[in-house]
Every structure is written in C-alpha cells, then in structure tokens.
Tab-separated table of C-alpha atoms and ligand atoms in Angstrom:
chain	number	residue	atom	x	y	z
A	1	MET	CA	144.749	139.640	106.917
A	2	GLY	CA	146.616	136.702	105.743
A	3	PHE	CA	146.343	133.458	107.997
A	4	LYS	CA	149.103	130.754	108.247
A	5	ASP	CA	146.842	127.973	107.654
A	6	GLN	CA	145.764	129.482	104.087
A	7	ILE	CA	149.223	128.897	102.474
A	8	ASP	CA	149.908	125.476	100.904
A	9	PHE	CA	153.343	124.338	102.625
A	10	SER	CA	153.645	122.193	99.113
A	11	LYS	CA	153.516	125.326	96.985
A	12	LEU	CA	156.246	127.705	98.868
A	13	PRO	CA	158.286	130.135	97.188
A	14	GLN	CA	161.749	128.922	97.333
A	15	HIS	CA	163.254	132.145	97.015
A	16	ILE	CA	161.314	135.637	98.214
A	17	ALA	CA	162.691	138.589	97.581
A	18	ILE	CA	162.237	141.708	99.498
A	19	ILE	CA	162.643	145.576	99.049
A	20	MET	CA	162.437	146.697	102.549
A	21	ASP	CA	161.465	150.581	101.838
A	22	GLY	CA	159.545	153.062	103.603
A	23	ASN	CA	161.574	153.583	107.111
A	24	GLY	CA	162.517	157.516	106.377
A	25	ARG	CA	158.529	158.350	105.900
A	26	TRP	CA	157.656	155.772	109.030
A	27	ALA	CA	160.076	157.603	111.119
A	28	LYS	CA	158.814	161.393	109.387
A	29	GLY	CA	154.909	160.230	110.778
A	30	LYS	CA	156.077	159.579	113.798
A	31	GLY	CA	157.604	163.000	114.134
A	32	LYS	CA	161.018	161.247	114.556
A	33	LEU	CA	164.272	160.802	113.051
A	34	ARG	CA	164.947	158.815	109.628
A	35	VAL	CA	167.355	156.696	111.281
A	36	PHE	CA	164.448	155.315	114.135
A	37	GLY	CA	162.763	154.319	110.823
A	38	HIS	CA	166.168	152.143	110.009
A	39	ARG	CA	165.932	150.983	114.056
A	40	ASN	CA	162.469	149.812	113.575
A	41	GLY	CA	163.232	147.880	110.299
A	42	VAL	CA	165.199	145.891	112.308
A	43	LEU	CA	162.369	144.056	114.677
A	44	SER	CA	160.518	143.514	110.990
A	45	VAL	CA	164.116	142.051	109.486
A	46	ARG	CA	163.942	139.835	112.243
A	47	ASP	CA	160.183	138.446	112.668
A	48	ILE	CA	159.934	138.360	108.448
A	49	VAL	CA	163.424	135.695	109.001
A	50	GLU	CA	161.930	134.035	111.858
A	51	ALA	CA	158.687	133.340	110.027
A	52	SER	CA	160.901	132.221	106.824
A	53	VAL	CA	162.504	129.892	109.266
A	54	GLU	CA	159.214	128.532	110.263
A	55	MET	CA	157.540	128.097	107.256
A	56	GLY	CA	161.112	126.284	105.419
A	57	ILE	CA	161.677	128.943	102.807
A	58	GLY	CA	164.822	128.067	101.308
A	59	TYR	CA	165.632	131.641	100.311
A	60	LEU	CA	165.414	134.880	101.545
A	61	THR	CA	167.061	137.520	99.872
A	62	LEU	CA	166.661	141.825	101.391
A	63	TYR	CA	167.628	144.428	99.475
A	64	THR	CA	169.777	146.268	102.892
A	65	PHE	CA	171.406	149.515	101.128
A	66	SER	CA	171.720	149.914	97.658
A	67	SER	CA	174.794	151.619	95.803
A	68	GLU	CA	172.943	154.477	95.133
A	69	ASN	CA	171.680	154.601	98.915
A	70	TRP	CA	175.838	156.117	99.542
A	71	ASN	CA	174.692	159.012	98.147
A	72	ARG	CA	172.836	159.889	101.096
A	73	PRO	CA	173.689	162.668	103.801
A	74	ARG	CA	176.442	161.700	105.526
A	75	LEU	CA	174.699	161.209	108.477
A	76	GLU	CA	172.298	158.742	107.417
A	77	VAL	CA	174.633	156.511	105.647
A	78	SER	CA	176.891	156.041	109.059
A	79	ALA	CA	174.011	155.279	111.093
A	80	ILE	CA	173.015	152.552	109.183
A	81	MET	CA	176.419	151.151	108.755
A	82	GLU	CA	176.551	151.063	112.960
A	83	LEU	CA	173.032	149.889	112.855
A	84	MET	CA	174.157	146.459	110.691
A	85	VAL	CA	176.818	146.257	112.476
A	86	SER	CA	175.300	146.307	116.208
A	87	THR	CA	172.639	144.356	114.314
A	88	ILE	CA	174.755	141.123	113.109
A	89	HIS	CA	176.192	141.385	116.865
A	90	LYS	CA	173.326	140.556	118.283
A	91	GLU	CA	171.216	138.619	115.640
A	92	ILE	CA	174.296	135.704	115.042
A	93	GLU	CA	172.753	133.602	118.504
A	94	ASN	CA	169.495	133.628	116.707
A	95	PHE	CA	171.124	132.435	113.102
A	96	MET	CA	172.997	129.941	114.850
A	97	ARG	CA	169.520	128.837	116.870
A	98	ASN	CA	167.505	128.925	113.776
A	99	ASN	CA	170.213	127.146	111.558
A	100	VAL	CA	170.235	130.538	108.956
A	101	ARG	CA	173.060	130.790	107.244
A	102	LEU	CA	173.986	134.854	106.037
A	103	ASN	CA	175.547	135.340	103.186
A	104	ALA	CA	175.741	138.743	101.504
A	105	ILE	CA	175.793	140.291	97.544
A	106	GLY	CA	177.076	143.645	96.510
A	107	ASP	CA	179.764	145.685	95.984
A	108	LEU	CA	181.337	144.877	99.517
A	109	LYS	CA	184.616	146.382	99.220
A	110	MET	CA	182.632	149.695	99.704
A	111	LEU	CA	182.078	148.974	103.125
A	112	PRO	CA	183.433	150.726	106.304
A	113	GLU	CA	186.019	148.416	107.475
A	114	LYS	CA	184.564	147.331	110.457
A	115	CYS	CA	181.385	146.846	108.811
A	116	PHE	CA	182.740	144.600	106.532
A	117	ARG	CA	184.594	142.540	109.314
A	118	GLU	CA	181.844	142.098	111.382
A	119	LEU	CA	179.763	140.811	108.014
A	120	THR	CA	182.504	138.567	106.865
A	121	TRP	CA	183.176	137.069	110.090
A	122	ALA	CA	179.107	136.048	111.010
A	123	ILE	CA	179.262	134.784	107.043
A	124	ASP	CA	182.246	132.554	108.538
A	125	LYS	CA	180.906	131.411	111.765
A	126	THR	CA	177.455	130.679	110.023
A	127	SER	CA	178.298	128.967	107.070
A	128	ALA	CA	177.987	125.729	107.972
A	129	ASN	CA	174.263	126.339	108.768
A	130	SER	CA	171.800	124.701	105.975
A	131	GLY	CA	168.248	126.233	106.892
A	132	LEU	CA	167.354	129.362	105.281
A	133	THR	CA	170.128	131.277	103.595
A	134	LEU	CA	169.447	134.783	104.434
A	135	THR	CA	171.360	137.354	101.672
A	136	LEU	CA	171.540	140.629	102.629
A	137	ALA	CA	172.155	143.034	99.185
A	138	LEU	CA	174.571	145.462	100.593
A	139	SER	CA	176.292	148.296	98.307
A	140	TYR	CA	173.909	146.702	95.830
A	141	SER	CA	173.468	147.792	92.005
A	142	SER	CA	171.896	144.952	89.679
A	143	ARG	CA	173.633	147.085	86.615
A	144	ASN	CA	177.513	147.017	88.107
A	145	GLU	CA	176.452	143.224	89.181
A	146	MET	CA	175.469	142.639	85.268
A	147	VAL	CA	178.796	144.590	84.666
A	148	GLN	CA	181.226	142.542	86.354
A	149	ALA	CA	179.604	139.875	85.045
A	150	ALA	CA	180.375	140.651	81.646
A	151	LYS	CA	183.922	141.428	82.489
A	152	ASN	CA	184.533	137.744	84.150
A	153	ILE	CA	183.236	136.552	81.265
A	154	ALA	CA	184.988	138.516	78.694
A	155	CYS	CA	188.362	137.762	80.756
A	156	LYS	CA	187.740	134.399	80.880
A	157	VAL	CA	187.491	134.595	76.667
A	158	LYS	CA	190.619	136.486	75.760
A	159	SER	CA	192.791	133.728	78.620
A	160	GLY	CA	191.122	130.891	76.051
A	161	GLU	CA	188.832	129.046	79.020
A	162	LEU	CA	185.935	129.909	77.077
A	163	ASN	CA	184.558	130.077	73.687
A	164	ALA	CA	182.703	133.334	72.919
A	165	GLU	CA	179.983	131.050	70.964
A	166	ASP	CA	179.614	129.209	74.315
A	167	ILE	CA	178.160	131.779	76.176
A	168	ASP	CA	174.550	131.145	77.054
A	169	GLU	CA	172.086	132.433	79.684
A	170	ARG	CA	173.814	129.844	82.144
A	171	THR	CA	177.270	131.137	81.917
A	172	PHE	CA	175.610	134.133	82.439
A	173	ALA	CA	173.823	133.423	85.566
A	174	ALA	CA	177.000	131.780	87.008
A	175	ASN	CA	178.733	135.035	86.800
A	176	LEU	CA	176.721	137.155	89.091
A	177	TYR	CA	176.260	136.898	92.704
A	178	THR	CA	173.573	134.881	93.002
A	179	ARG	CA	175.875	132.418	91.160
A	180	ASN	CA	174.279	129.319	94.063
A	181	MET	CA	171.296	130.408	94.054
A	182	PRO	CA	167.712	129.731	92.154
A	183	ASP	CA	165.760	132.743	90.718
A	184	PRO	CA	163.134	134.166	93.470
A	185	GLU	CA	159.707	133.419	92.200
A	186	LEU	CA	158.450	136.450	94.259
A	187	LEU	CA	159.434	139.891	94.878
A	188	ILE	CA	158.056	141.650	97.797
A	189	ARG	CA	158.195	145.363	97.804
A	190	THR	CA	156.872	147.952	100.725
A	191	SER	CA	156.284	151.742	100.880
A	192	GLY	CA	153.897	151.928	98.106
A	193	GLU	CA	156.464	152.573	95.808
A	194	TYR	CA	155.711	150.829	92.138
A	195	ARG	CA	159.856	150.329	90.944
A	196	ILE	CA	162.758	147.849	91.286
A	197	SER	CA	165.949	150.928	91.838
A	198	ASN	CA	168.514	148.588	90.180
A	199	TYR	CA	167.499	145.411	92.201
A	200	LEU	CA	167.982	141.567	91.003
A	201	LEU	CA	166.950	142.902	87.550
A	202	TRP	CA	167.988	139.717	85.737
A	203	GLN	CA	167.151	137.496	88.799
A	204	ILE	CA	163.389	138.601	88.855
A	205	ALA	CA	162.982	137.754	84.938
A	206	TYR	CA	160.178	135.595	85.692
A	207	ALA	CA	159.070	136.396	89.642
A	208	GLU	CA	155.449	137.631	90.675
A	209	LEU	CA	155.255	140.976	91.367
A	210	TYR	CA	153.903	141.509	95.011
A	211	PHE	CA	153.602	145.908	96.172
A	212	THR	CA	152.120	147.022	99.408
A	213	PRO	CA	151.474	150.131	100.748
A	214	LYS	CA	152.806	148.672	104.755
A	215	LEU	CA	155.825	150.826	105.120
A	216	TRP	CA	159.368	148.014	106.285
A	217	PRO	CA	158.578	149.174	110.279
A	218	ASP	CA	155.374	147.912	109.974
A	219	PHE	CA	155.563	144.880	107.506
A	220	ARG	CA	155.305	141.650	109.848
A	221	ARG	CA	154.876	138.062	109.198
A	222	GLU	CA	150.742	138.268	108.847
A	223	ASP	CA	152.086	140.478	105.546
A	224	LEU	CA	154.441	137.667	104.263
A	225	TYR	CA	151.657	135.304	104.777
A	226	ASP	CA	149.235	137.506	103.242
A	227	ALA	CA	151.939	137.948	100.364
A	228	ILE	CA	153.071	134.270	100.024
A	229	ILE	CA	149.011	133.543	99.724
A	230	ASP	CA	148.443	135.807	97.121
A	231	TYR	CA	151.267	135.121	95.192
A	232	GLN	CA	149.789	130.752	95.623
A	233	LYS	CA	146.979	132.230	93.850
A	234	ARG	CA	148.420	133.410	90.757
A	235	GLU	CA	149.047	131.280	87.443
A	236	ARG	CA	152.645	131.337	86.493
A	237	ARG	CA	152.381	131.213	82.678
A	238	PHE	CA	155.970	131.211	81.640
A	239	GLY	CA	154.775	132.345	78.082
A	240	LEU	CA	152.418	129.237	77.351
A	241	THR	CA	148.564	129.811	77.557
A	242	SER	CA	146.207	128.884	80.323
A	243	GLU	CA	145.149	125.244	78.742
A	244	GLN	CA	148.437	124.111	78.080
A	245	LEU	CA	149.699	124.406	81.789
A	246	ASN	CA	146.053	122.456	83.079
B	301	IPE	C1	164.426	151.895	103.130
B	301	IPE	O1	163.554	153.144	103.359
B	301	IPE	C2	165.516	151.709	103.492
B	301	IPE	C3	166.863	152.132	102.856
B	301	IPE	C4	166.767	152.353	102.035
B	301	IPE	C5	168.404	151.574	103.501
B	301	IPE	P1	163.944	154.459	103.127
B	301	IPE	O2	165.374	155.253	103.713
B	301	IPE	O3	164.299	154.578	102.224
B	301	IPE	O4	162.886	155.042	103.785
B	301	IPE	P2	162.268	156.065	102.518
B	301	IPE	O5	161.844	155.106	101.478
B	301	IPE	O6	162.572	157.429	102.551
B	301	IPE	O7	160.789	156.381	103.396
B	302	IPE	C1	165.330	150.404	97.549
B	302	IPE	O1	164.885	151.756	98.303
B	302	IPE	C2	166.977	150.896	98.352
B	302	IPE	C3	166.593	149.104	99.606
B	302	IPE	C4	165.547	149.402	100.044
B	302	IPE	C5	167.793	149.106	100.471
B	302	IPE	P1	165.136	153.666	97.710
B	302	IPE	O2	164.529	154.133	98.928
B	302	IPE	O3	166.396	153.502	97.674
B	302	IPE	O4	165.075	153.168	96.290
B	302	IPE	P2	164.362	154.464	95.648
B	302	IPE	O5	165.346	155.483	95.514
B	302	IPE	O6	162.909	155.007	96.272
B	302	IPE	O7	164.276	154.082	94.438
B	303	MG	MG1	162.818	154.749	100.420
C-alpha cells in the first residue's frame, strides 16, 4: 500500500490521465445495477481530484465517456448523463474552493442539451482558477480527434494559411483538443484490462502505463500514491541508453 511520504514531490508527473474502468463489474459483484457502480465511481473521482489538488498535480484527465459508449443500452447512457449533470452541479463549490479549472475534450455537441449547458456553465465559472486543470474526456474518441486535426490542417493548407511542407508534430499537436496541455507522463487504467480503448493515442506516445486490477469505485488516493511511486521508480529513456541518461 502506497504512502504519501514515499512520493518524491520534486518528481511528480505534471499530467496524469486515467481510464476509469470497472464500475459495472463493481456493481454486479454487489448484486446491483450498473448505474450503482457509476454513482460510486463519482466518489472515487472526488477523492482522486482532491488528492491531486493536495499534491499539486497540474493536469488530471479522466476518461469519463467514450464515443463508443453511446452504443450502450439507452437507459445506462441516460443515467450516466443525468449523473454527470448532478455531479457537476454538486462539485462546483469544491472546484471553486480547491482552485480547480474544469475542462472537457471530445465531441461535446453529442451531449444532451442539459448536460452540455451544465458543463459549459461550470467550465466558464471555473475558467479563472489556476490550480489543477481537471479535464473530462466526454464523448471522446482519439481517432476522431486525430481525423478532426487532419481536417483542420487540410483547411489551413487549402486557404493558404499554412504550407504543407511546414506541417510537423507541433502543428499536429496544436490541432488536437489537448493543444494547451502537456502530454501525460502517467496513464492509469483500472479494472485489470490491458488496453487503451481509443484514449489519447497521440498524447501517450511516451507515457508510462500503469494497470491495476482494482475496479474504479474501489480506487482511492492510496492507489494513486501507489501508481505515482511506481512511476517514480521507472527509468524513462526516450530511446536513449541507460548509460546516456546517467
Ligand atoms: C467505466 O466503467 C465507466 C464508463 C465506461 C462510462 P464500465 O461501465 O465500463 O464498467 P465495466 O467495465 O463494465 O465493469
Ligand atoms: C473505456 O472503458 C471508456 C471509459 C472508461 C469512459 P470501456 O469499458 O468503454 O472500454 P472497453 O469497452 O472495455 O474497451
Ligand atoms: Mg468498462
């Protein structure tokens, strides 16, 4: 079990991304409906956000709802959307108190009107906060994000704003939803699945991956400490040799 005092605060990841998975299985294990798992998952979100604020993490990006998740049973989708509206409403005071700036990435036009309104209201209200940037990936698909980036770039080339020869990695990154964020150094996935599920494919090129069997509603700050401690033990080589680094 990770203890906060084992963390080297001078070497914190600036940006942590999390795939919050396992709500449904958690509920099923308790003989409850899946939505019970989503509701309890919100408690984990609150705890992880608070712990990130306390540690001074700059960016926390949570995979909240994927584009593929729209294909789930209608009732589950609407329950998640309702939960989002009520959670944002309840959490806004905490965000203000903790200096959290809310942000969202994804195809937000797909969200139900009420959800979209609540979200944009909260993003606006917290926009001057300067602490943790909390980004919800909502109706998010990384491939879609990259296709949109390619389209934007193509339009700029067509209009003469950009030369095709000048397109580089920076141009591409600047056309993603995450244009104003550093890449995540640490990606955590709960629930024992070893896959990325269309999340931040470009941005995690050199992220350290951390997988835990814990289901999301059981994932609390001690588990986040564990992940950070594990991350800090790794040697990030970026293609170099160990000798070059030392
Ligand atoms: C993650 O938990 C939350 C969302 C995808 C919205 P799941 O709902 O995927 O839970 P499992 O993976 O079925 O247990
Ligand atoms: C990924 O979880 C999306 C979110 C956590 C919001 P899923 O449960 O949708 O992913 P798969 O289907 O297991 O890959
Ligand atoms: Mg899942």
